[in-house]
Amino acid sequence: MRAQVVVVLIVHAIADAIAAPAVPTVTLDSGTFIGTTDLVTDKFLGIPFAQPPVNDLRYRLPQPILAYSGTHDATSFGPACPQQEVQLPIVQGLAANVADFLVNSIYGQIFPDSEDCLTLNVVKPATATPTSKLPVLWIFGGGFELGDPSLYDGGLIVSRSIELGNPVIYVSINYRVTGFGFLASQEVKDAGVGNLGLQDQRQALRWVQKYITQFGGDPSKVTIWGESAGAISVALQMLSNGGNPEGLFRAAFMESVPYATLKSAINQTPGIFAYQSLNLAWLPRTDGIFLTDNPQRLVQQGKVANIPYITGDCDDEGTLFSLSTLNVTTDTQLLNYVKTNFFPGVTEDDLAQFAELYPADITQGSPFDTGILNAITPQFKRIAAFQGDGVFQAPRRWLLQNTLPTNPNVWAFLSKRLKALPVVGSVHASDILNVYGGGEMEDYLIRFAATLNPNSQSLLSFQWPKYDLKNRQLLTFLDGLIPLIITTDTYRQEAMQFLTNVTLANPI
């Protein structure tokens, strides 16, 4: 009887061993990294791409890993970088589930955090080998004040890419944020250590060039993608080094793109939901090294990477950031807010023109196309329209207008989905659900990373036309029975041109 029990146990052990998937490993230098698998994708998480920026390396340019050795557990994300505290304003009419969505997905604050946070994550098809040479989709996650790659599941994108027959490698990173990554002062500029968060990103791109082949990726086929602050990062990477990408990436995809103890001290500064809102404390700034001039002027000078790119916005980009200005209720208060927080050098004539272009009529404000709804204060929809245009929509048009004469491989989009969300409408970053939620944008993104063209060769798929200065065609995402249409990028043209002119004179 005892022998029979032993035999049964041995049989079960053998069966379990056969059923259990092999643990994926990858060798980098003399080091072995152990990941996880679901048989479709392999994940390698929390891989250091630079030396820990602590002690003598705090407030220093990222230093590369000299060489890996030993065995490393790559089965869990590394800690988030220290972040800004987030407090969403309490707004009557903002449904609890909407607030939960904003704070716990788009603007989630991740714990635990640590200064030793410069890690990246690689997700690859389980069948990929060092000879596969697959395209690489590089993700700038998070923001300049908060966020972390663990918020997003790259396995969904890689799995979908396999289904489409365009398999890709997915890479996401942590980079220093808040005062650790974007401290600004004359002393910082003189020391050449401004924009450390952007320098972290650049170092991680160099890591990809050195090591991605081991995961099955092709270092010559890297597409950088980002949403919100990640999209700003993409744009600034295109502007760095005089517009020379140094072979680090071949294409770019930008969603919701604008151009623009220590931790205890950091948390006393304005945050993304503070009264100053988009006039944040911790933003990339001209430092003479990574950014040699104001981004708008660099674009105007043609110092931008000449690569295929996609850019776009949500229809109501400004609503989220206007929730902190509900005490602004009169015309006088509004104009003072605009001058104080955005354009301190504007004239009274400029302010008068601004008031005409962004009138108090709530039916013309944001959320757009919602009539008299969502006017939670007399000035809320007006402020939301201005902030969405001034910081997101107008800079996107500026980038398109200044790059198209020499770069015809450009596509643009507008997301009008989730318009029924109370107060915020098609809110900033809501288009991310169209990527990680299995929407059409996910497929366009994958095909673009794989082929430098977002379109499928299938006659049944909706074709996304290139953007040009004659037709200005936008792929527009809608709710309802007709989810995709082509619209023209000419809405609020006079107002946005005015904001562009003022911004060039008074950079945001």
Coordinates of C-alpha atoms in Angstrom, one line a residue:
M1 CA 0.0 0.0 0.0
R2 CA 2.8 2.4 0.9
A3 CA 4.5 1.6 -2.4
Q4 CA 1.3 2.4 -4.3
V5 CA 1.0 5.8 -2.5
V6 CA 4.6 6.6 -3.5
V7 CA 3.9 5.7 -7.1
V8 CA 0.8 7.9 -7.2
L9 CA 2.7 10.8 -5.7
I10 CA 5.5 10.4 -8.3
V11 CA 3.0 10.2 -11.1
H12 CA 1.3 13.4 -9.9
A13 CA 4.7 15.2 -9.5
I14 CA 5.6 14.2 -13.1
A15 CA 2.2 15.4 -14.4
D16 CA 2.5 18.7 -12.6
A17 CA 6.0 19.2 -14.0
I18 CA 4.8 18.5 -17.5
A19 CA 1.8 20.9 -17.0
A20 CA 3.8 23.7 -15.5
P21 CA 5.2 26.2 -18.1
A22 CA 8.9 26.6 -18.2
V23 CA 10.1 29.6 -16.3
P24 CA 11.4 32.1 -18.9
T25 CA 14.9 33.5 -18.5
V26 CA 17.1 35.9 -20.3
T27 CA 20.8 36.5 -20.1
L28 CA 22.2 40.0 -20.0
D29 CA 26.0 40.2 -19.8
S30 CA 26.8 37.6 -17.2
G31 CA 23.5 38.0 -15.4
T32 CA 20.4 35.8 -15.6
F33 CA 16.9 37.3 -15.2
I34 CA 14.0 35.1 -14.3
G35 CA 10.5 36.2 -15.4
T36 CA 7.0 35.0 -15.6
T37 CA 4.9 33.5 -18.5
D38 CA 1.3 32.9 -19.3
L39 CA 2.4 30.8 -22.4
V40 CA 1.4 33.7 -24.7
T41 CA 3.7 36.4 -23.3
D42 CA 6.8 36.4 -21.1
K43 CA 7.3 39.3 -18.7
F44 CA 10.5 40.5 -17.2
L45 CA 9.8 43.2 -14.6
G46 CA 11.8 45.6 -12.5
I47 CA 15.1 45.4 -14.4
P48 CA 17.5 48.2 -13.4
F49 CA 18.6 50.2 -16.4
A50 CA 20.9 52.6 -14.5
Q51 CA 22.7 52.8 -11.2
P52 CA 20.4 53.8 -8.2
P53 CA 20.2 57.6 -8.1
V54 CA 20.9 57.8 -4.4
N55 CA 23.5 59.4 -2.2
D56 CA 26.3 60.9 -4.4
L57 CA 24.2 60.1 -7.5
R58 CA 21.1 62.0 -6.4
Y59 CA 20.7 65.0 -8.7
R60 CA 23.2 63.6 -11.1
L61 CA 22.8 62.4 -14.7
P62 CA 21.8 58.7 -14.8
Q63 CA 24.8 56.4 -14.8
P64 CA 24.6 53.2 -16.9
I65 CA 24.8 49.8 -15.4
L66 CA 28.4 48.6 -16.0
A67 CA 27.5 44.9 -16.4
Y68 CA 25.0 42.5 -15.0
S69 CA 26.0 39.4 -13.1
G70 CA 24.4 36.8 -10.9
T71 CA 20.7 35.7 -10.8
H72 CA 17.9 38.3 -10.6
D73 CA 14.2 37.9 -9.8
A74 CA 12.3 39.8 -12.6
T75 CA 8.8 38.7 -11.6
S76 CA 7.5 42.0 -10.0
F77 CA 7.6 45.7 -10.7
G78 CA 10.2 47.8 -9.1
P79 CA 9.2 50.6 -6.7
A80 CA 7.7 53.8 -8.1
C81 CA 9.8 56.9 -8.0
P82 CA 8.8 59.4 -5.2
Q83 CA 5.6 61.2 -6.3
Q84 CA 3.5 64.2 -5.7
E85 CA 0.5 63.7 -3.5
V86 CA -2.8 63.8 -5.4
Q87 CA -6.0 65.3 -4.0
L88 CA -8.9 65.5 -6.4
P89 CA -11.1 68.4 -5.6
I90 CA -14.6 67.5 -4.2
V91 CA -17.0 68.6 -7.0
Q92 CA -20.7 68.4 -6.7
G93 CA -22.0 66.4 -9.7
L94 CA -18.8 64.5 -10.3
A95 CA -19.9 60.9 -9.9
A96 CA -18.0 58.8 -7.4
N97 CA -17.1 56.3 -10.1
V98 CA -15.7 59.0 -12.3
A99 CA -13.5 60.4 -9.5
D100 CA -12.4 56.8 -8.7
F101 CA -11.5 56.3 -12.4
L102 CA -9.4 59.5 -12.4
V103 CA -7.5 59.0 -9.2
N104 CA -7.0 55.2 -9.4
S105 CA -6.2 54.8 -13.0
I106 CA -5.0 57.9 -14.9
Y107 CA -3.6 59.7 -11.9
G108 CA -3.0 56.8 -9.5
Q109 CA -0.3 57.4 -6.9
I110 CA 1.7 54.2 -6.6
F111 CA 3.3 52.7 -3.4
P112 CA 5.7 51.7 -2.3
D113 CA 8.1 54.3 -3.7
S114 CA 11.8 54.7 -3.5
E115 CA 14.6 56.8 -4.8
D116 CA 16.1 53.5 -6.1
C117 CA 13.5 53.4 -8.9
L118 CA 15.2 53.4 -12.3
T119 CA 13.9 50.2 -13.6
L120 CA 12.1 49.0 -16.7
N121 CA 9.8 46.2 -17.8
V122 CA 9.9 44.1 -20.9
V123 CA 6.9 42.0 -22.2
K124 CA 7.6 39.8 -25.2
P125 CA 5.8 37.0 -27.2
A126 CA 6.6 33.7 -25.5
T127 CA 8.0 32.4 -28.8
A128 CA 10.4 35.3 -29.4
T129 CA 14.1 34.5 -29.5
P130 CA 17.2 36.6 -29.9
T131 CA 16.9 36.1 -33.7
S132 CA 13.3 37.3 -34.0
K133 CA 14.1 41.0 -34.5
L134 CA 10.6 42.2 -33.6
P135 CA 9.6 45.8 -33.5
V136 CA 9.8 47.5 -30.1
L137 CA 6.9 49.6 -28.7
W138 CA 8.5 51.9 -26.1
I139 CA 6.2 53.3 -23.4
F140 CA 6.7 56.4 -21.4
G141 CA 4.4 55.8 -18.5
G142 CA 3.4 58.1 -15.6
G143 CA 3.8 61.8 -15.5
F144 CA 6.1 64.5 -14.3
E145 CA 4.5 64.4 -10.8
L146 CA 3.2 60.9 -10.4
G147 CA 2.5 57.6 -12.1
D148 CA 4.2 54.3 -12.7
P149 CA 4.3 51.6 -15.4
S150 CA 2.5 49.1 -13.1
L151 CA -0.7 51.0 -13.9
Y152 CA -0.8 49.5 -17.4
D153 CA -0.7 45.9 -18.5
G154 CA 1.6 45.6 -21.5
G155 CA 0.7 41.9 -21.9
L156 CA -2.7 43.0 -23.4
I157 CA -0.9 44.9 -26.2
V158 CA 1.6 42.1 -26.9
S159 CA -1.1 39.5 -26.9
R160 CA -3.2 41.6 -29.4
S161 CA -0.1 42.2 -31.6
I162 CA 0.3 38.4 -31.9
E163 CA -3.4 38.1 -32.9
L164 CA -2.9 40.7 -35.6
G165 CA 0.1 39.0 -37.0
N166 CA 2.3 42.0 -36.1
P167 CA 4.1 40.8 -32.9
V168 CA 5.9 43.5 -30.9
I169 CA 8.0 43.8 -27.8
Y170 CA 6.6 46.1 -25.1
V171 CA 9.0 48.2 -22.9
S172 CA 8.0 50.5 -20.1
I173 CA 10.1 52.5 -17.6
N174 CA 10.2 54.4 -14.4
Y175 CA 11.9 57.8 -14.4
R176 CA 12.5 60.4 -11.8
V177 CA 9.5 62.8 -11.3
T178 CA 8.7 65.8 -9.1
G179 CA 11.7 67.6 -7.6
F180 CA 13.8 64.5 -7.9
G181 CA 13.6 64.6 -11.7
F182 CA 12.6 68.1 -12.6
L183 CA 14.1 70.4 -10.1
A184 CA 14.6 73.9 -11.5
S185 CA 17.0 76.7 -10.4
Q186 CA 19.9 78.6 -11.9
E187 CA 22.2 76.4 -9.8
V188 CA 20.7 73.3 -11.3
K189 CA 21.1 74.8 -14.8
D190 CA 24.7 75.8 -14.2
A191 CA 25.5 72.3 -12.9
G192 CA 24.0 70.7 -16.1
V193 CA 21.6 68.5 -14.1
G194 CA 18.2 69.8 -15.2
N195 CA 15.5 67.6 -16.7
L196 CA 16.9 64.5 -15.0
G197 CA 13.6 62.7 -15.7
L198 CA 14.1 63.2 -19.5
Q199 CA 17.8 62.1 -19.1
D200 CA 16.6 58.9 -17.4
Q201 CA 14.3 58.2 -20.4
R202 CA 17.2 58.7 -22.8
Q203 CA 19.4 56.4 -20.8
A204 CA 16.7 53.7 -20.9
L205 CA 16.5 54.1 -24.7
R206 CA 20.3 53.5 -24.8
W207 CA 19.7 50.4 -22.7
V208 CA 17.2 49.1 -25.3
Q209 CA 19.8 49.6 -28.0
K210 CA 22.2 47.4 -26.0
Y211 CA 20.0 44.7 -24.7
I212 CA 16.6 44.4 -26.5
T213 CA 18.0 41.8 -29.0
Q214 CA 18.2 39.3 -26.1
F215 CA 14.5 39.5 -25.7
G216 CA 13.8 39.1 -29.5
G217 CA 13.6 42.8 -30.3
D218 CA 15.1 44.8 -33.1
P219 CA 16.9 47.9 -31.8
S220 CA 16.5 49.6 -35.2
K221 CA 12.7 49.4 -35.0
V222 CA 11.8 51.3 -31.8
T223 CA 8.7 53.4 -31.6
I224 CA 8.3 55.7 -28.6
W225 CA 4.7 56.1 -27.4
G226 CA 3.3 58.2 -24.6
E227 CA 0.1 59.6 -23.2
S228 CA -0.3 62.9 -21.3
A229 CA 3.1 63.7 -19.7
G230 CA 4.4 60.7 -21.5
A231 CA 3.4 62.3 -24.8
I232 CA 5.2 65.5 -23.7
S233 CA 8.2 63.3 -23.1
V234 CA 8.0 61.8 -26.6
A235 CA 7.8 65.3 -28.1
L236 CA 10.8 66.5 -26.0
Q237 CA 12.8 63.4 -27.0
M238 CA 12.1 64.4 -30.6
L239 CA 13.4 67.9 -29.8
S240 CA 16.5 67.0 -27.9
N241 CA 20.0 66.9 -29.4
G242 CA 19.0 69.3 -32.2
G243 CA 16.3 66.9 -33.3
N244 CA 18.8 64.1 -33.8
P245 CA 17.3 60.8 -32.4
E246 CA 20.8 59.3 -32.3
G247 CA 19.3 56.1 -33.7
L248 CA 17.4 55.5 -30.5
F249 CA 14.0 55.5 -32.1
R250 CA 12.4 55.5 -35.6
A251 CA 8.9 56.7 -34.9
A252 CA 6.7 58.4 -32.3
F253 CA 3.1 58.2 -31.1
M254 CA 1.7 60.9 -28.9
E255 CA -1.7 61.0 -27.1
S256 CA -3.1 64.0 -25.3
V257 CA 0.1 65.9 -26.1
P258 CA 0.9 69.4 -24.7
Y259 CA 4.3 71.0 -25.0
A260 CA 5.3 71.6 -21.6
T261 CA 13.0 65.9 4.1
L262 CA 12.8 66.5 0.3
K263 CA 9.6 64.7 -0.3
S264 CA 7.9 66.6 2.4
A265 CA 9.0 69.8 0.7
I266 CA 7.9 68.6 -2.7
N267 CA 4.4 67.9 -1.4
Q268 CA 4.0 71.6 -0.4
T269 CA 4.3 72.7 -4.1
P270 CA 1.4 73.1 -6.5
G271 CA 0.1 69.8 -7.8
I272 CA -1.8 68.8 -10.9
F273 CA -5.2 69.5 -9.1
A274 CA -4.0 72.7 -7.4
Y275 CA -5.3 76.2 -8.2
Q276 CA -2.4 76.7 -10.5
S277 CA -3.4 73.5 -12.2
L278 CA -1.4 73.1 -15.5
N279 CA 1.1 75.8 -14.4
L280 CA 2.9 73.0 -12.4
A281 CA 6.0 73.3 -10.3
W282 CA 7.7 70.2 -11.7
L283 CA 7.9 70.4 -15.5
P284 CA 10.7 70.1 -18.0
R285 CA 12.4 73.4 -18.6
T286 CA 15.0 74.8 -21.0
D287 CA 18.3 73.8 -19.4
G288 CA 20.8 74.5 -22.2
I289 CA 21.7 70.8 -22.5
F290 CA 18.7 68.5 -23.1
L291 CA 16.5 71.4 -24.2
T292 CA 18.6 74.2 -25.7
D293 CA 15.6 76.5 -26.2
N294 CA 11.9 76.9 -25.6
P295 CA 10.2 73.8 -27.3
Q296 CA 8.0 76.0 -29.5
R297 CA 11.0 77.8 -30.8
L298 CA 12.9 74.6 -31.4
V299 CA 10.0 73.4 -33.5
Q300 CA 9.9 76.7 -35.4
Q301 CA 13.7 76.3 -36.1
G302 CA 13.1 72.8 -37.5
K303 CA 15.1 71.2 -34.7
V304 CA 12.8 68.2 -34.4
A305 CA 13.4 64.6 -35.3
N306 CA 12.2 64.0 -38.9
I307 CA 10.4 60.6 -38.2
P308 CA 6.9 59.3 -38.8
Y309 CA 4.6 60.2 -36.0
I310 CA 1.0 60.2 -34.7
T311 CA -0.5 62.9 -32.5
G312 CA -3.9 63.6 -31.1
D313 CA -6.1 64.8 -28.2
C314 CA -9.3 64.3 -26.4
D315 CA -12.1 66.7 -27.0
D316 CA -12.3 68.0 -23.5
E317 CA -8.6 68.1 -22.4
G318 CA -9.1 71.0 -20.0
T319 CA -12.0 69.9 -17.9
L320 CA -10.0 67.8 -15.4
F321 CA -7.5 70.6 -14.7
S322 CA -10.3 73.2 -14.3
L323 CA -11.9 71.4 -11.3
S324 CA -9.5 73.3 -9.1
T325 CA -10.6 76.8 -10.2
L326 CA -14.2 76.7 -9.1
N327 CA -13.7 79.8 -7.1
V328 CA -13.2 81.7 -10.3
T329 CA -16.7 82.8 -11.0
T330 CA -16.6 86.3 -12.6
D331 CA -15.1 87.7 -15.8
T332 CA -12.6 89.8 -13.8
Q333 CA -11.4 86.8 -11.8
L334 CA -11.0 84.7 -15.0
L335 CA -8.9 87.3 -16.7
N336 CA -6.7 87.7 -13.6
Y337 CA -6.3 83.9 -13.4
V338 CA -5.2 83.7 -17.0
K339 CA -2.7 86.6 -16.7
T340 CA -1.3 85.4 -13.3
N341 CA -0.9 81.7 -14.0
F342 CA -0.3 81.6 -17.8
F343 CA 0.6 84.8 -19.6
P344 CA 2.0 87.4 -17.1
G345 CA 3.3 89.5 -20.0
V346 CA 0.0 90.0 -21.9
T347 CA -1.5 93.4 -22.6
E348 CA -5.0 94.6 -21.7
D349 CA -5.8 94.4 -25.5
D350 CA -4.7 90.8 -25.5
L351 CA -7.0 90.0 -22.5
A352 CA -9.9 91.7 -24.3
Q353 CA -9.3 89.6 -27.4
F354 CA -9.0 86.5 -25.2
A355 CA -12.4 87.3 -23.6
E356 CA -14.0 87.6 -27.1
L357 CA -12.5 84.3 -28.4
Y358 CA -13.4 82.4 -25.2
P359 CA -16.8 84.0 -24.4
A360 CA -18.8 83.5 -21.2
D361 CA -21.5 81.6 -23.2
I362 CA -21.6 78.2 -21.5
T363 CA -22.9 76.5 -24.7
Q364 CA -19.5 77.2 -26.3
G365 CA -17.4 75.9 -23.5
S366 CA -16.0 72.5 -22.6
P367 CA -17.2 69.8 -22.3
F368 CA -18.0 70.8 -25.9
D369 CA -21.3 70.0 -27.5
T370 CA -23.1 69.6 -24.2
G371 CA -25.2 72.8 -24.4
I372 CA -26.1 74.2 -21.0
L373 CA -25.0 71.0 -19.1
N374 CA -21.9 70.7 -16.9
A375 CA -21.7 74.4 -16.1
I376 CA -20.9 73.8 -12.5
T377 CA -19.8 77.5 -12.1
P378 CA -20.4 80.4 -14.5
Q379 CA -16.7 80.2 -15.7
F380 CA -15.9 76.5 -15.5
K381 CA -16.6 75.6 -19.1
R382 CA -14.9 78.7 -20.3
I383 CA -11.7 78.0 -18.3
A384 CA -11.8 74.3 -19.5
A385 CA -12.1 75.4 -23.1
F386 CA -9.1 77.7 -22.8
Q387 CA -6.9 75.3 -20.9
G388 CA -7.7 72.4 -23.3
D389 CA -6.8 74.6 -26.3
G390 CA -3.9 76.5 -24.9
V391 CA -2.0 73.6 -23.4
F392 CA -3.0 70.7 -25.7
Q393 CA -4.9 71.4 -28.9
A394 CA -3.0 74.5 -30.1
P395 CA 0.5 73.1 -29.5
R396 CA -0.5 70.0 -31.4
R397 CA -1.5 72.1 -34.4
W398 CA 1.7 74.1 -34.0
L399 CA 3.8 70.9 -34.2
L400 CA 1.9 69.7 -37.2
Q401 CA 2.1 73.0 -39.1
N402 CA 5.9 73.3 -38.6
T403 CA 6.9 69.7 -39.3
L404 CA 4.6 68.8 -42.3
P405 CA 6.5 70.7 -44.9
T406 CA 9.4 68.3 -44.5
N407 CA 7.7 65.3 -43.0
P408 CA 4.7 63.9 -44.8
N409 CA 4.4 60.7 -42.7
V410 CA 2.1 62.1 -40.1
W411 CA -1.4 61.1 -38.7
A412 CA -3.6 62.9 -36.2
F413 CA -6.7 62.1 -34.2
L414 CA -9.4 63.5 -31.9
S415 CA -11.2 61.4 -29.3
K416 CA -14.8 62.4 -28.5
R417 CA -15.6 59.3 -26.6
L418 CA -17.1 59.2 -23.0
K419 CA -18.8 62.6 -23.7
A420 CA -21.5 61.6 -21.3
L421 CA -19.2 61.6 -18.3
P422 CA -20.6 64.2 -15.9
V423 CA -18.7 67.5 -15.7
V424 CA -15.5 66.3 -17.4
G425 CA -16.8 64.8 -20.7
S426 CA -14.2 63.4 -23.1
V427 CA -11.6 64.0 -20.4
H428 CA -7.9 64.2 -20.7
A429 CA -6.3 60.8 -20.9
S430 CA -9.6 59.0 -21.5
D431 CA -8.2 57.8 -24.8
I432 CA -5.9 55.5 -22.9
L433 CA -8.9 53.2 -22.6
N434 CA -8.9 52.8 -26.4
V435 CA -5.4 51.3 -26.1
Y436 CA -5.4 49.1 -23.0
G437 CA -9.2 48.5 -23.2
G438 CA -9.0 46.6 -26.5
G439 CA -10.2 49.5 -28.7
E440 CA -9.4 50.4 -32.3
M441 CA -6.5 52.7 -31.2
E442 CA -4.7 49.6 -29.8
D443 CA -4.7 48.1 -33.3
Y444 CA -3.6 51.3 -35.0
L445 CA -0.8 51.7 -32.5
I446 CA 0.5 48.1 -33.0
R447 CA 0.4 48.3 -36.8
F448 CA 2.2 51.7 -36.6
A449 CA 5.0 50.3 -34.4
A450 CA 5.3 47.3 -36.7
T451 CA 5.1 48.9 -40.2
L452 CA 5.2 52.7 -39.7
N453 CA 1.6 52.8 -41.0
P454 CA -1.4 52.6 -38.7
N455 CA -3.6 51.1 -41.4
S456 CA -4.4 47.5 -42.2
Q457 CA -4.3 46.2 -45.7
S458 CA -7.8 44.8 -45.2
L459 CA -10.5 46.6 -47.3
L460 CA -12.8 46.1 -44.3
S461 CA -10.9 48.2 -41.9
F462 CA -11.4 51.9 -41.5
Q463 CA -8.6 53.8 -43.2
W464 CA -6.8 56.6 -41.4
P465 CA -5.7 59.2 -43.9
K466 CA -2.4 61.1 -43.4
Y467 CA -2.7 64.6 -42.1
D468 CA -1.7 67.4 -44.5
L469 CA -2.0 71.2 -44.4
K470 CA -4.6 71.2 -47.2
N471 CA -7.1 68.8 -45.8
R472 CA -6.2 68.6 -42.1
Q473 CA -8.0 65.3 -41.6
L474 CA -8.5 63.9 -38.2
L475 CA -9.5 60.3 -37.4
T476 CA -12.3 61.0 -34.8
F477 CA -13.5 58.5 -32.3
L478 CA -17.1 58.7 -31.3
D479 CA -19.6 56.9 -29.0
G480 CA -22.6 55.3 -30.6
L481 CA -23.3 53.3 -33.7
I482 CA -20.8 55.1 -35.9
P483 CA -17.5 54.9 -33.9
L484 CA -15.1 56.3 -36.4
I485 CA -15.4 59.3 -38.8
I486 CA -13.0 61.7 -40.5
T487 CA -13.4 65.4 -39.4
T488 CA -11.5 68.6 -40.3
D489 CA -9.0 70.1 -37.9
T490 CA -10.3 73.7 -38.2
Y491 CA -12.4 74.1 -35.1
R492 CA -11.8 77.2 -33.0
Q493 CA -9.0 78.1 -35.4
E494 CA -8.8 81.9 -34.7
A495 CA -8.8 81.2 -30.9
M496 CA -6.0 78.7 -31.1
Q497 CA -3.9 80.8 -33.3
F498 CA -4.2 83.6 -30.8
L499 CA -3.2 81.3 -28.0
T500 CA -0.2 80.1 -30.0
N501 CA 1.0 83.7 -30.7
V502 CA 0.6 84.6 -27.0
T503 CA 2.4 81.5 -25.9
L504 CA 5.4 82.1 -28.2
A505 CA 5.7 85.5 -26.5
N506 CA 4.9 84.1 -23.0
P507 CA 6.0 80.4 -23.0
I508 CA 3.8 78.2 -20.8

